[in-house]
Coordinates of N, CA and C in Angstrom, one line a residue:
X1100 N 6.6 -8.9 13.2 CA 7.6 -8.2 13.9 C 7.2 -6.7 14.3
X1101 N 6.5 -6.1 13.4 CA 6.0 -4.7 13.8 C 5.0 -4.8 14.9
X1102 N 4.2 -5.9 14.9 CA 3.3 -6.0 16.1 C 4.0 -6.2 17.4
X1103 N 5.1 -6.9 17.3 CA 5.9 -7.1 18.5 C 6.6 -5.8 18.9
X1104 N 7.0 -5.0 17.9 CA 7.6 -3.8 18.2 C 6.6 -2.8 18.9
X1105 N 5.4 -2.8 18.4 CA 4.3 -2.0 19.0 C 4.1 -2.4 20.5
X1106 N 4.1 -3.7 20.7 CA 3.9 -4.1 22.1 C 5.1 -3.7 23.0
X1107 N 6.3 -3.7 22.5 CA 7.4 -3.2 23.3 C 7.4 -1.7 23.6
X1108 N 7.0 -1.0 22.6 CA 6.9 0.5 22.7 C 5.8 0.8 23.7
X1109 N 4.7 0.0 23.7 CA 3.6 0.3 24.6 C 4.0 0.1 26.0
X1110 N 5.0 -0.7 26.3 CA 5.4 -1.0 27.6 C 6.0 0.2 28.3
X1111 N 6.7 1.1 27.5 CA 7.4 2.1 28.2 C 7.4 3.5 27.5
X1112 N 7.0 3.6 26.2 CA 7.0 4.9 25.6 C 5.8 4.9 24.6
X1113 N 4.6 4.8 25.1 CA 3.4 4.7 24.2 C 3.2 6.0 23.4
X1114 N 3.8 7.1 23.8 CA 3.6 8.4 23.0 C 4.1 8.2 21.6
X1115 N 5.1 7.3 21.4 CA 5.6 7.1 20.0 C 4.6 6.5 19.1
X1116 N 3.6 5.8 19.7 CA 2.6 5.2 18.9 C 1.7 6.2 18.2
X1117 N 1.7 7.5 18.7 CA 0.8 8.5 18.1 C 1.4 9.1 16.8
X1118 N 2.6 8.8 16.5 CA 3.3 9.4 15.4 C 3.1 8.7 14.1
X1119 N 2.9 7.4 14.2 CA 2.9 6.5 12.9 C 2.2 5.2 13.2
X1120 N 1.3 4.8 12.3 CA 0.7 3.5 12.4 C 1.4 2.4 11.8
X1121 N 2.4 2.7 10.9 CA 3.2 1.7 10.2 C 4.5 1.6 11.0
X1122 N 4.7 0.6 11.8 CA 5.9 0.4 12.6 C 7.0 -0.2 11.8
X1123 N 6.9 -0.4 10.5 CA 8.0 -0.8 9.7 C 8.5 0.4 8.9
X1124 N 7.9 1.6 9.0 CA 8.3 2.8 8.3 C 9.7 3.1 8.7
X1125 N 10.6 3.4 7.6 CA 12.0 3.6 7.9 C 12.2 4.9 8.7
X1126 N 11.3 5.9 8.5 CA 11.6 7.1 9.3 C 11.3 6.9 10.8
X1127 N 10.3 6.1 11.1 CA 10.0 5.8 12.5 C 11.2 5.0 13.1
X1128 N 11.7 4.1 12.4 CA 12.9 3.3 12.9 C 14.0 4.2 13.2
X1129 N 14.3 5.2 12.2 CA 15.4 6.1 12.5 C 15.1 7.0 13.7
X1130 N 13.8 7.4 13.8 CA 13.4 8.2 15.0 C 13.7 7.5 16.3
X1131 N 13.3 6.2 16.3 CA 13.4 5.5 17.6 C 14.9 5.4 17.9
X1132 N 15.7 5.1 16.9 CA 17.2 5.0 17.1 C 17.8 6.3 17.6
X1133 N 17.2 7.5 17.2 CA 17.6 8.8 17.7 C 17.1 9.1 19.0
X1134 N 15.8 8.7 19.3 CA 15.2 9.0 20.6 C 14.6 7.7 21.1
X1135 N 15.4 6.8 21.7 CA 14.9 5.5 22.1 C 14.2 5.5 23.5
X1136 N 14.4 6.5 24.3 CA 13.9 6.5 25.6 C 13.3 7.9 25.9
X1137 N 12.4 8.0 26.9 CA 11.9 9.4 27.3 C 13.0 10.3 27.8
X1138 N 14.1 9.8 28.5 CA 15.2 10.6 28.9 C 15.9 11.2 27.7
X1139 N 16.1 10.4 26.7 CA 16.8 10.9 25.5 C 15.9 12.0 24.8
X1140 N 14.6 11.8 24.8 CA 13.7 12.8 24.2 C 13.8 14.1 24.9
X1141 N 14.0 14.1 26.2 CA 14.1 15.3 27.0 C 15.3 16.2 26.6
X1142 N 16.3 15.5 26.1 CA 17.6 16.3 25.8 C 17.9 16.5 24.4
X1143 N 17.0 15.9 23.5 CA 17.3 16.0 22.0 C 17.0 17.4 21.5
X1144 N 17.7 17.9 20.6 CA 17.5 19.2 20.0 C 16.4 19.1 18.9
X1145 N 15.6 20.2 18.8 CA 14.6 20.2 17.8 C 15.2 20.2 16.4
X1146 N 16.3 20.8 16.2 CA 17.0 20.8 14.9 C 17.3 19.3 14.4
X1147 N 17.7 18.5 15.4 CA 18.0 17.1 15.0 C 16.7 16.4 14.5
X1148 N 15.6 16.6 15.1 CA 14.4 16.0 14.7 C 13.9 16.5 13.4
X1149 N 14.1 17.9 13.2 CA 13.8 18.5 11.9 C 14.5 17.9 10.8
X1150 N 15.8 17.7 10.9 CA 16.6 17.1 9.9 C 16.1 15.7 9.5
X1151 N 15.8 14.9 10.5 CA 15.3 13.6 10.3 C 14.0 13.6 9.5
X1152 N 13.1 14.5 9.9 CA 11.8 14.6 9.2 C 12.0 15.0 7.8
X1153 N 12.9 16.0 7.6 CA 13.2 16.5 6.2 C 13.8 15.4 5.4
X1154 N 14.7 14.6 5.9 CA 15.3 13.5 5.2 C 14.4 12.5 4.6
X1155 N 13.3 12.3 5.5 CA 12.3 11.3 5.1 C 11.1 11.9 4.5
X1156 N 11.1 13.2 4.3 CA 10.0 13.9 3.6 C 8.7 13.8 4.4
X1157 N 8.8 13.8 5.7 CA 7.6 13.8 6.5 C 7.0 15.2 6.8
X1158 N 5.8 15.4 6.3 CA 5.2 16.8 6.4 C 3.9 16.8 7.2
X1159 N 3.6 15.7 7.7 CA 2.3 15.6 8.5 C 2.4 16.5 9.8
X1160 N 3.6 16.6 10.3 CA 3.8 17.4 11.5 C 5.2 17.9 11.4
X1161 N 5.5 19.0 12.2 CA 6.9 19.5 12.3 C 7.6 18.9 13.5
X1162 N 8.9 19.3 13.6 CA 9.7 18.8 14.7 C 9.2 19.2 16.0
X1163 N 8.7 20.4 16.1 CA 8.1 20.9 17.4 C 7.0 20.0 17.9
X1164 N 6.1 19.7 17.0 CA 5.0 18.8 17.3 C 5.4 17.4 17.7
X1165 N 6.4 16.9 16.9 CA 6.9 15.5 17.2 C 7.6 15.5 18.6
X1166 N 8.3 16.6 19.0 CA 8.9 16.6 20.3 C 7.9 16.8 21.4
X1167 N 6.8 17.5 21.1 CA 5.8 17.6 22.1 C 5.2 16.3 22.5
X1168 N 5.0 15.5 21.4 CA 4.5 14.1 21.7 C 5.5 13.2 22.4
X1169 N 6.7 13.3 22.0 CA 7.8 12.4 22.6 C 8.1 12.8 24.0
X1170 N 7.8 14.1 24.4 CA 8.1 14.6 25.7 C 6.9 14.6 26.6
X1171 N 5.9 13.8 26.3 CA 4.8 13.7 27.2 C 5.3 13.0 28.4
X1172 N 4.6 13.2 29.6 CA 5.1 12.6 30.8 C 5.2 11.1 30.7
X1173 N 6.4 10.6 30.9 CA 6.7 9.1 30.7 C 5.9 8.3 31.7
X1174 N 5.7 7.0 31.3 CA 5.1 6.1 32.2 C 6.0 5.8 33.4
X1175 N 5.4 5.5 34.5 CA 6.1 5.0 35.6 C 6.2 3.4 35.5
X1176 N 7.4 3.0 35.3 CA 7.6 1.5 35.0 C 8.5 0.9 36.1
X1177 N 8.5 -0.4 36.2 CA 9.4 -1.1 37.1 C 10.8 -1.0 36.6
X1178 N 11.7 -1.1 37.6 CA 13.2 -1.0 37.2 C 13.5 -2.0 36.2
X1179 N 14.3 -1.6 35.2 CA 14.7 -2.5 34.1 C 13.8 -2.6 33.0
X1180 N 12.6 -2.1 33.1 CA 11.6 -2.2 32.0 C 12.1 -1.5 30.7
X1181 N 12.5 -0.2 30.9 CA 12.9 0.6 29.8 C 14.1 -0.1 29.1
X1182 N 15.1 -0.5 29.9 CA 16.3 -1.2 29.3 C 15.9 -2.4 28.6
X1183 N 15.0 -3.2 29.2 CA 14.6 -4.5 28.6 C 13.9 -4.3 27.3
X1184 N 12.9 -3.4 27.3 CA 12.1 -3.2 26.1 C 12.9 -2.5 25.0
X1185 N 13.7 -1.6 25.3 CA 14.5 -0.9 24.3 C 15.5 -1.9 23.7
X1186 N 16.1 -2.8 24.5 CA 17.0 -3.8 23.9 C 16.3 -4.7 23.0
X1187 N 15.0 -5.1 23.3 CA 14.2 -5.9 22.4 C 13.9 -5.2 21.1
X1188 N 13.5 -3.9 21.2 CA 13.3 -3.1 20.0 C 14.5 -3.1 19.1
X1189 N 15.7 -3.0 19.7 CA 16.9 -2.9 18.9 C 17.0 -4.2 18.0
X1190 N 16.7 -5.3 18.6 CA 16.8 -6.6 17.8 C 15.7 -6.6 16.7
X1191 N 14.5 -6.1 17.1 CA 13.4 -6.2 16.1 C 13.7 -5.2 14.9
X1192 N 14.3 -4.1 15.2 CA 14.5 -3.1 14.1 C 15.5 -3.7 13.1
X1193 N 16.5 -4.4 13.6 CA 17.5 -5.0 12.6 C 16.8 -6.0 11.7
X1194 N 15.8 -6.7 12.2 CA 15.1 -7.7 11.3 C 14.1 -7.0 10.4
X1195 N 13.4 -5.9 11.0 CA 12.5 -5.2 10.2 C 13.2 -4.5 9.0
X1196 N 14.3 -4.0 9.2 CA 15.1 -3.3 8.1 C 15.5 -4.3 7.1
X1197 N 15.8 -5.6 7.5 CA 16.1 -6.6 6.5 C 14.9 -6.9 5.7
X1198 N 13.8 -7.1 6.3 CA 12.5 -7.4 5.5 C 12.2 -6.2 4.6
X1199 N 12.4 -5.0 5.1 CA 12.1 -3.8 4.2 C 13.0 -3.8 3.0
X1200 N 14.3 -4.2 3.1 CA 15.2 -4.3 2.0 C 14.7 -5.4 1.0
X1201 N 14.3 -6.5 1.6 CA 13.9 -7.6 0.7 C 12.6 -7.3 0.0
X1202 N 11.7 -6.6 0.6 CA 10.4 -6.2 0.0 C 10.8 -5.2 -1.1
X1203 N 11.7 -4.2 -0.9 CA 12.1 -3.3 -1.9 C 12.7 -4.0 -3.1
X1204 N 13.5 -5.0 -2.8 CA 14.1 -5.7 -3.9 C 13.1 -6.5 -4.7
X1205 N 12.1 -7.1 -4.0 CA 11.1 -7.9 -4.7 C 10.2 -6.9 -5.5
X1206 N 9.9 -5.8 -5.0 CA 9.1 -4.8 -5.8 C 9.8 -4.3 -7.0
X1207 N 11.1 -4.1 -6.9 CA 11.9 -3.7 -8.0 C 11.9 -4.8 -9.1
X1208 N 12.1 -6.0 -8.6 CA 12.1 -7.2 -9.6 C 10.8 -7.3 -10.3
X1209 N 9.6 -7.1 -9.6 CA 8.3 -7.1 -10.2 C 8.2 -6.0 -11.2
X1210 N 8.7 -4.8 -10.9 CA 8.6 -3.7 -11.8 C 9.4 -4.0 -13.1
X1211 N 10.6 -4.6 -12.9 CA 11.4 -5.0 -14.1 C 10.7 -6.0 -15.0
X1212 N 10.1 -7.0 -14.4 CA 9.4 -8.1 -15.1 C 8.2 -7.5 -15.9
X1213 N 7.4 -6.7 -15.2 CA 6.2 -6.1 -15.9 C 6.7 -5.1 -17.0
X1214 N 7.8 -4.4 -16.7 CA 8.3 -3.5 -17.7 C 8.7 -4.2 -19.0
X1215 N 9.4 -5.4 -18.8 CA 9.9 -6.1 -19.9 C 8.7 -6.7 -20.7
X1216 N 7.6 -7.0 -20.1 CA 6.4 -7.5 -20.8 C 5.7 -6.3 -21.5
X1217 N 5.8 -5.1 -20.9 CA 5.1 -4.0 -21.5 C 5.9 -3.2 -22.5
X1218 N 7.1 -3.7 -22.9 CA 8.0 -2.9 -23.8 C 7.2 -2.8 -25.1
X1219 N 7.2 -1.6 -25.7 CA 6.4 -1.4 -26.9 C 7.1 -2.1 -28.1
X1220 N 6.3 -2.4 -29.1 CA 6.8 -3.1 -30.3 C 6.0 -2.5 -31.5
X1221 N 6.6 -2.6 -32.6 CA 6.0 -2.0 -33.8 C 5.0 -2.9 -34.3
X1222 N 3.8 -2.3 -34.6 CA 2.7 -3.1 -35.3 C 2.8 -2.8 -36.8
X1223 N 1.8 -2.1 -37.3 CA 1.8 -1.7 -38.7 C 2.8 -0.6 -38.8
X1224 N 3.4 -0.5 -40.0 CA 4.4 0.6 -40.3 C 3.9 1.9 -39.8
X1225 N 4.7 2.6 -39.0 CA 4.4 3.9 -38.5 C 3.4 3.9 -37.3
X1226 N 3.0 2.7 -36.8 CA 2.1 2.6 -35.7 C 2.7 1.8 -34.5
X1227 N 2.3 2.2 -33.3 CA 2.8 1.5 -32.1 C 1.7 0.6 -31.6
X1228 N 2.1 -0.7 -31.3 CA 1.1 -1.6 -30.8 C 0.9 -1.4 -29.3
X1229 N -0.3 -1.4 -28.9 CA -0.7 -1.2 -27.5 C -0.6 -2.5 -26.8
X1230 N 0.2 -2.6 -25.7 CA 0.4 -3.9 -25.0 C -0.6 -4.0 -23.8
X1231 N -0.9 -5.3 -23.5 CA -1.8 -5.6 -22.5 C -1.3 -5.0 -21.1
X1232 N 0.0 -5.1 -20.8 CA 0.5 -4.7 -19.5 C 0.2 -3.2 -19.4
X1233 N 0.4 -2.4 -20.4 CA 0.2 -1.0 -20.3 C -1.3 -0.7 -20.1
X1234 N -2.2 -1.4 -20.8 CA -3.6 -1.2 -20.7 C -4.1 -1.5 -19.3
X1235 N -3.7 -2.6 -18.8 CA -4.1 -3.0 -17.4 C -3.5 -2.0 -16.4
X1236 N -2.3 -1.6 -16.6 CA -1.6 -0.7 -15.6 C -2.3 0.6 -15.5
X1237 N -3.0 1.1 -16.5 CA -3.7 2.4 -16.5 C -5.1 2.3 -15.8
X1238 N -5.6 1.1 -15.5 CA -6.9 1.0 -14.9 C -6.9 1.5 -13.4
X1239 N -7.9 2.2 -13.0 CA -7.9 2.6 -11.6 C -7.9 1.5 -10.6
X1240 N -7.1 1.6 -9.6 CA -7.0 0.5 -8.6 C -6.0 -0.5 -8.9
X1241 N -5.4 -0.5 -10.1 CA -4.3 -1.5 -10.4 C -3.0 -1.0 -10.0
X1242 N -2.3 -1.6 -9.1 CA -1.0 -1.3 -8.7 C 0.0 -2.4 -9.1
X1243 N 1.1 -2.3 -8.5 CA 2.2 -3.3 -8.8 C 1.8 -4.7 -8.5
X1244 N 1.2 -4.9 -7.3 CA 0.9 -6.3 -6.9 C -0.3 -6.9 -7.7
X1245 N -1.3 -6.0 -7.8 CA -2.5 -6.5 -8.6 C -2.2 -6.8 -10.0
X1246 N -1.4 -5.9 -10.6 CA -1.0 -6.2 -12.0 C -0.2 -7.5 -12.2
X1247 N 0.8 -7.7 -11.3 CA 1.6 -8.9 -11.4 C 0.7 -10.1 -11.1
X1248 N -0.3 -10.0 -10.2 CA -1.1 -11.2 -10.0 C -2.0 -11.5 -11.1
X1249 N -2.6 -10.5 -11.8 CA -3.4 -10.7 -13.0 C -2.6 -11.4 -14.1
X1250 N -1.4 -10.9 -14.3 CA -0.6 -11.5 -15.3 C -0.2 -12.9 -15.0
X1251 N 0.1 -13.2 -13.7 CA 0.5 -14.5 -13.4 C -0.6 -15.5 -13.3
X1252 N -1.7 -15.1 -12.8 CA -2.8 -16.1 -12.5 C -3.9 -16.2 -13.6
X1253 N -4.0 -15.2 -14.4 CA -5.0 -15.2 -15.4 C -4.5 -14.8 -16.8
X1254 N -3.3 -15.1 -17.1 CA -2.6 -14.6 -18.3 C -3.3 -15.2 -19.6
X1255 N -3.6 -16.5 -19.6 CA -4.2 -17.1 -20.8 C -5.6 -16.5 -21.1
X1256 N -6.4 -16.4 -20.0 CA -7.7 -15.8 -20.2 C -7.7 -14.4 -20.6
X1257 N -6.7 -13.6 -20.1 CA -6.6 -12.2 -20.5 C -6.2 -12.1 -21.9
X1258 N -5.3 -13.0 -22.3 CA -4.9 -13.1 -23.7 C -6.1 -13.3 -24.7
X1259 N -7.0 -14.1 -24.2 CA -8.2 -14.4 -25.0 C -9.3 -13.3 -24.8
X1260 N -9.1 -12.3 -23.9 CA -10.0 -11.3 -23.5 C -11.3 -12.0 -23.0
X1261 N -11.2 -13.1 -22.3 CA -12.3 -13.9 -21.8 C -12.7 -13.5 -20.4
X1262 N -13.7 -12.6 -20.3 CA -14.1 -12.1 -19.0 C -14.7 -13.2 -18.1
X1263 N -15.5 -14.1 -18.7 CA -16.1 -15.2 -18.0 C -15.0 -16.1 -17.3
X1264 N -14.0 -16.4 -18.1 CA -13.0 -17.3 -17.5 C -12.2 -16.6 -16.4
X1265 N -11.8 -15.3 -16.7 CA -11.1 -14.6 -15.6 C -11.9 -14.5 -14.4
X1266 N -13.2 -14.2 -14.5 CA -14.0 -14.1 -13.3 C -14.2 -15.4 -12.6
X1267 N -14.3 -16.5 -13.3 CA -14.4 -17.8 -12.7 C -13.0 -18.2 -12.0
X1268 N -11.9 -17.8 -12.6 CA -10.6 -18.1 -12.0 C -10.4 -17.2 -10.7
X1269 N -11.2 -16.2 -10.6 CA -11.1 -15.4 -9.4 C -11.4 -16.1 -8.1
X1270 N -11.9 -17.3 -8.2 CA -12.1 -18.2 -7.0 C -10.7 -18.6 -6.5
X1271 N -9.7 -18.5 -7.3 CA -8.3 -18.8 -6.9 C -8.0 -17.8 -5.8
X1272 N -7.4 -18.2 -4.7 CA -7.2 -17.3 -3.6 C -6.4 -16.1 -3.9
X1273 N -5.2 -16.2 -4.6 CA -4.4 -15.1 -4.9 C -5.1 -14.1 -5.8
X1274 N -5.8 -14.7 -6.8 CA -6.5 -13.8 -7.8 C -7.7 -13.1 -7.1
X1275 N -8.4 -13.9 -6.3 CA -9.5 -13.3 -5.5 C -9.1 -12.1 -4.7
X1276 N -8.0 -12.3 -4.0 CA -7.4 -11.2 -3.1 C -7.0 -10.0 -4.0
X1277 N -6.4 -10.3 -5.1 CA -6.0 -9.2 -6.0 C -7.3 -8.4 -6.5
X1278 N -8.3 -9.2 -6.8 CA -9.6 -8.5 -7.3 C -10.2 -7.7 -6.2
X1279 N -10.1 -8.2 -5.0 CA -10.7 -7.4 -3.8 C -10.0 -6.1 -3.7
X1280 N -8.6 -6.1 -3.7 CA -7.9 -4.9 -3.5 C -7.9 -4.0 -4.7
X1281 N -8.1 -4.6 -5.9 CA -8.3 -3.7 -7.1 C -9.5 -2.9 -6.9
X1282 N -10.6 -3.6 -6.5 CA -11.9 -2.8 -6.3 C -11.8 -1.9 -5.2
X1283 N -11.2 -2.3 -4.1 CA -11.1 -1.4 -2.9 C -10.4 -0.1 -3.2
X1284 N -9.3 -0.2 -3.9 CA -8.5 1.0 -4.2 C -9.2 1.8 -5.3
X1285 N -9.9 1.2 -6.2 CA -10.6 1.9 -7.3 C -11.7 2.7 -6.6
X1286 N -12.4 2.2 -5.6 CA -13.5 2.9 -5.0 C -12.9 4.2 -4.3
X1287 N -11.7 4.1 -3.9 CA -11.1 5.3 -3.2 C -10.7 6.4 -4.3
X1288 N -10.3 6.0 -5.5 CA -9.7 6.9 -6.4 C -10.4 7.1 -7.7
X1289 N -11.4 6.3 -8.0 CA -12.2 6.4 -9.3 C -13.6 6.7 -8.9
X1290 N -14.1 7.8 -9.5 CA -15.5 8.3 -9.2 C -16.5 7.3 -9.6
X1291 N -16.4 6.7 -10.8 CA -17.4 5.8 -11.3 C -17.5 4.6 -10.3
X1292 N -16.4 4.1 -9.9 CA -16.4 2.9 -9.0 C -16.9 3.3 -7.6
X1293 N -16.6 4.5 -7.2 CA -17.1 5.0 -5.9 C -18.7 5.1 -5.9
X1294 N -19.2 5.7 -7.0 CA -20.6 5.8 -7.2 C -21.3 4.5 -7.2
X1295 N -20.7 3.6 -7.9 CA -21.4 2.2 -8.0 C -21.4 1.6 -6.7
X1296 N -20.3 1.7 -5.9 CA -20.2 1.1 -4.6 C -21.2 1.7 -3.7
X1297 N -21.3 3.0 -3.7 CA -22.3 3.7 -2.8 C -23.7 3.3 -3.2
X1298 N -24.0 3.2 -4.5 CA -25.4 2.8 -4.9 C -25.7 1.4 -4.4
X1299 N -24.8 0.5 -4.5 CA -25.0 -0.8 -4.0 C -25.2 -0.9 -2.5
X1300 N -24.4 -0.2 -1.8 CA -24.5 -0.2 -0.4 C -25.8 0.4 0.1
X1301 N -26.3 1.5 -0.6 CA -27.6 2.1 -0.3 C -28.7 1.1 -0.5
X1302 N -28.5 0.1 -1.3 CA -29.6 -0.9 -1.5 C -29.5 -2.1 -0.5
X1303 N -28.5 -2.0 0.4 CA -28.4 -3.0 1.4 C -27.4 -4.1 1.1
X1304 N -26.6 -3.9 0.1 CA -25.5 -4.9 -0.2 C -24.4 -4.8 0.9
X1305 N -23.9 -5.9 1.2 CA -22.8 -5.9 2.2 C -21.5 -5.2 1.5
X1306 N -20.6 -4.9 2.4 CA -19.3 -4.3 1.9 C -18.6 -5.2 0.8
X1307 N -18.5 -6.5 1.2 CA -17.9 -7.5 0.3 C -18.6 -7.7 -1.0
X1308 N -19.9 -7.8 -0.9 CA -20.7 -8.0 -2.1 C -20.7 -6.8 -3.0
X1309 N -20.7 -5.6 -2.4 CA -20.6 -4.4 -3.3 C -19.2 -4.3 -4.0
X1310 N -18.2 -4.7 -3.2 CA -16.8 -4.6 -3.8 C -16.7 -5.7 -5.0
X1311 N -17.3 -6.8 -4.8 CA -17.3 -7.9 -5.8 C -18.0 -7.3 -7.1
X1312 N -19.1 -6.6 -6.9 CA -19.8 -6.0 -8.1 C -18.9 -5.0 -8.8
X1313 N -18.2 -4.2 -8.0 CA -17.3 -3.2 -8.5 C -16.1 -3.9 -9.3
X1314 N -15.6 -5.0 -8.7 CA -14.6 -5.8 -9.4 C -15.1 -6.4 -10.7
X1315 N -16.3 -6.9 -10.7 CA -16.9 -7.4 -11.9 C -16.9 -6.3 -13.0
X1316 N -17.3 -5.1 -12.7 CA -17.4 -4.1 -13.6 C -16.0 -3.7 -14.2
X1317 N -15.0 -3.6 -13.3 CA -13.7 -3.3 -13.7 C -13.1 -4.4 -14.6
X1318 N -13.4 -5.6 -14.3 CA -12.9 -6.7 -15.1 C -13.5 -6.7 -16.5
X1319 N -14.8 -6.4 -16.5 CA -15.5 -6.3 -17.8 C -14.9 -5.1 -18.7
X1320 N -14.6 -4.0 -18.0 CA -14.0 -2.8 -18.6 C -12.6 -3.2 -19.1
X1321 N -11.8 -3.9 -18.3 CA -10.5 -4.3 -18.7 C -10.5 -5.2 -20.0
X1322 N -11.4 -6.2 -20.0 CA -11.5 -7.1 -21.2 C -11.9 -6.3 -22.4
X1323 N -12.8 -5.3 -22.3 CA -13.3 -4.5 -23.4 C -12.1 -3.7 -23.9
X1324 N -11.3 -3.1 -23.0 CA -10.2 -2.3 -23.4 C -9.1 -3.1 -24.0
X1325 N -8.9 -4.3 -23.6 CA -7.9 -5.2 -24.2 C -8.3 -5.6 -25.6
X1326 N -9.6 -5.8 -25.8 CA -10.1 -6.1 -27.2 C -9.9 -4.9 -28.1
X1327 N -10.1 -3.7 -27.7 CA -10.0 -2.6 -28.5 C -8.6 -1.9 -28.5
X1328 N -7.8 -2.4 -27.6 CA -6.4 -1.8 -27.5 C -6.4 -0.4 -27.1
X1329 N -7.3 0.0 -26.2 CA -7.3 1.4 -25.7 C -7.0 1.4 -24.2
X1330 N -6.5 2.5 -23.7 CA -6.2 2.7 -22.3 C -7.2 3.5 -21.6
X1331 N -7.3 3.3 -20.3 CA -8.3 4.1 -19.5 C -8.0 5.6 -19.6
X1332 N -9.1 6.3 -19.7 CA -9.0 7.8 -19.8 C -9.7 8.4 -18.6
X1333 N -8.9 8.8 -17.6 CA -9.5 9.4 -16.4 C -10.2 10.7 -16.6
X1334 N -10.0 11.3 -17.7 CA -10.6 12.7 -18.0 C -12.0 12.6 -18.4
X1335 N -12.5 11.4 -18.7 CA -13.9 11.2 -19.1 C -14.8 11.5 -17.9
X1336 N -15.9 12.2 -18.2 CA -16.8 12.6 -17.1 C -17.5 11.4 -16.5
X1337 N -17.6 11.4 -15.2 CA -18.3 10.3 -14.5 C -19.7 10.5 -14.5
X1338 N -20.6 9.5 -14.5 CA -22.0 9.7 -14.5 C -22.5 10.3 -13.2
X1339 N -23.7 10.8 -13.2 CA -24.2 11.4 -11.9 C -24.6 10.3 -11.0
X1340 N -24.9 9.1 -11.5 CA -25.3 8.0 -10.7 C -24.7 6.7 -11.3
X1341 N -24.7 5.7 -10.6 CA -24.2 4.4 -11.1 C -25.1 3.3 -10.6
X1342 N -25.2 2.3 -11.4 CA -26.1 1.2 -11.1 C -25.3 -0.1 -11.0

């Protein structure tokens, strides 16, 4: 639906494409409803755009910059094109908003389920037992979806702290996809993972092969931490190189 929205905007107001790459973003949907056509952009007040940006906490640009983009010379289009495309966008936005609400509800439900699994319990008197969910959630690159997929698709193997079984099960499509994104995000935010990825790429490894190696390392670290009941410590110094 967002691809279809992009195509409709491209027909008559391509300047809007410069403001956001995610055409399901709520702030962009609100902006289009406020400024659906070039004629509307010409008469809109800067204060109105400023309030919209502030409401959605958009700080990448200010209202003046947004209006400069929206007020670029409009395309010359055939009669009825603007009306047709904007009517189509109106129907698409209603459906995109519905999907956004459903995704938000699904994410909330996932958070509730993982939180219930991660509720702390008493171990030895005076000690708190460290739970698997909390340990996994602390690992770099693990977000809501990756965590839920690991728990759903590799729960038994993780309970046994069995690295080999989890890695073999990664051939499962959903788990393999989760492992890929785990490694991809870790490379962006974890220095050790980034160094390992860079070292592998410098040796001629492909992007996918390098990420698989990063994922293998992260999985081994996860199983080791599960065995010892410790959480990831981002304050530990990263090595100068990684192999």
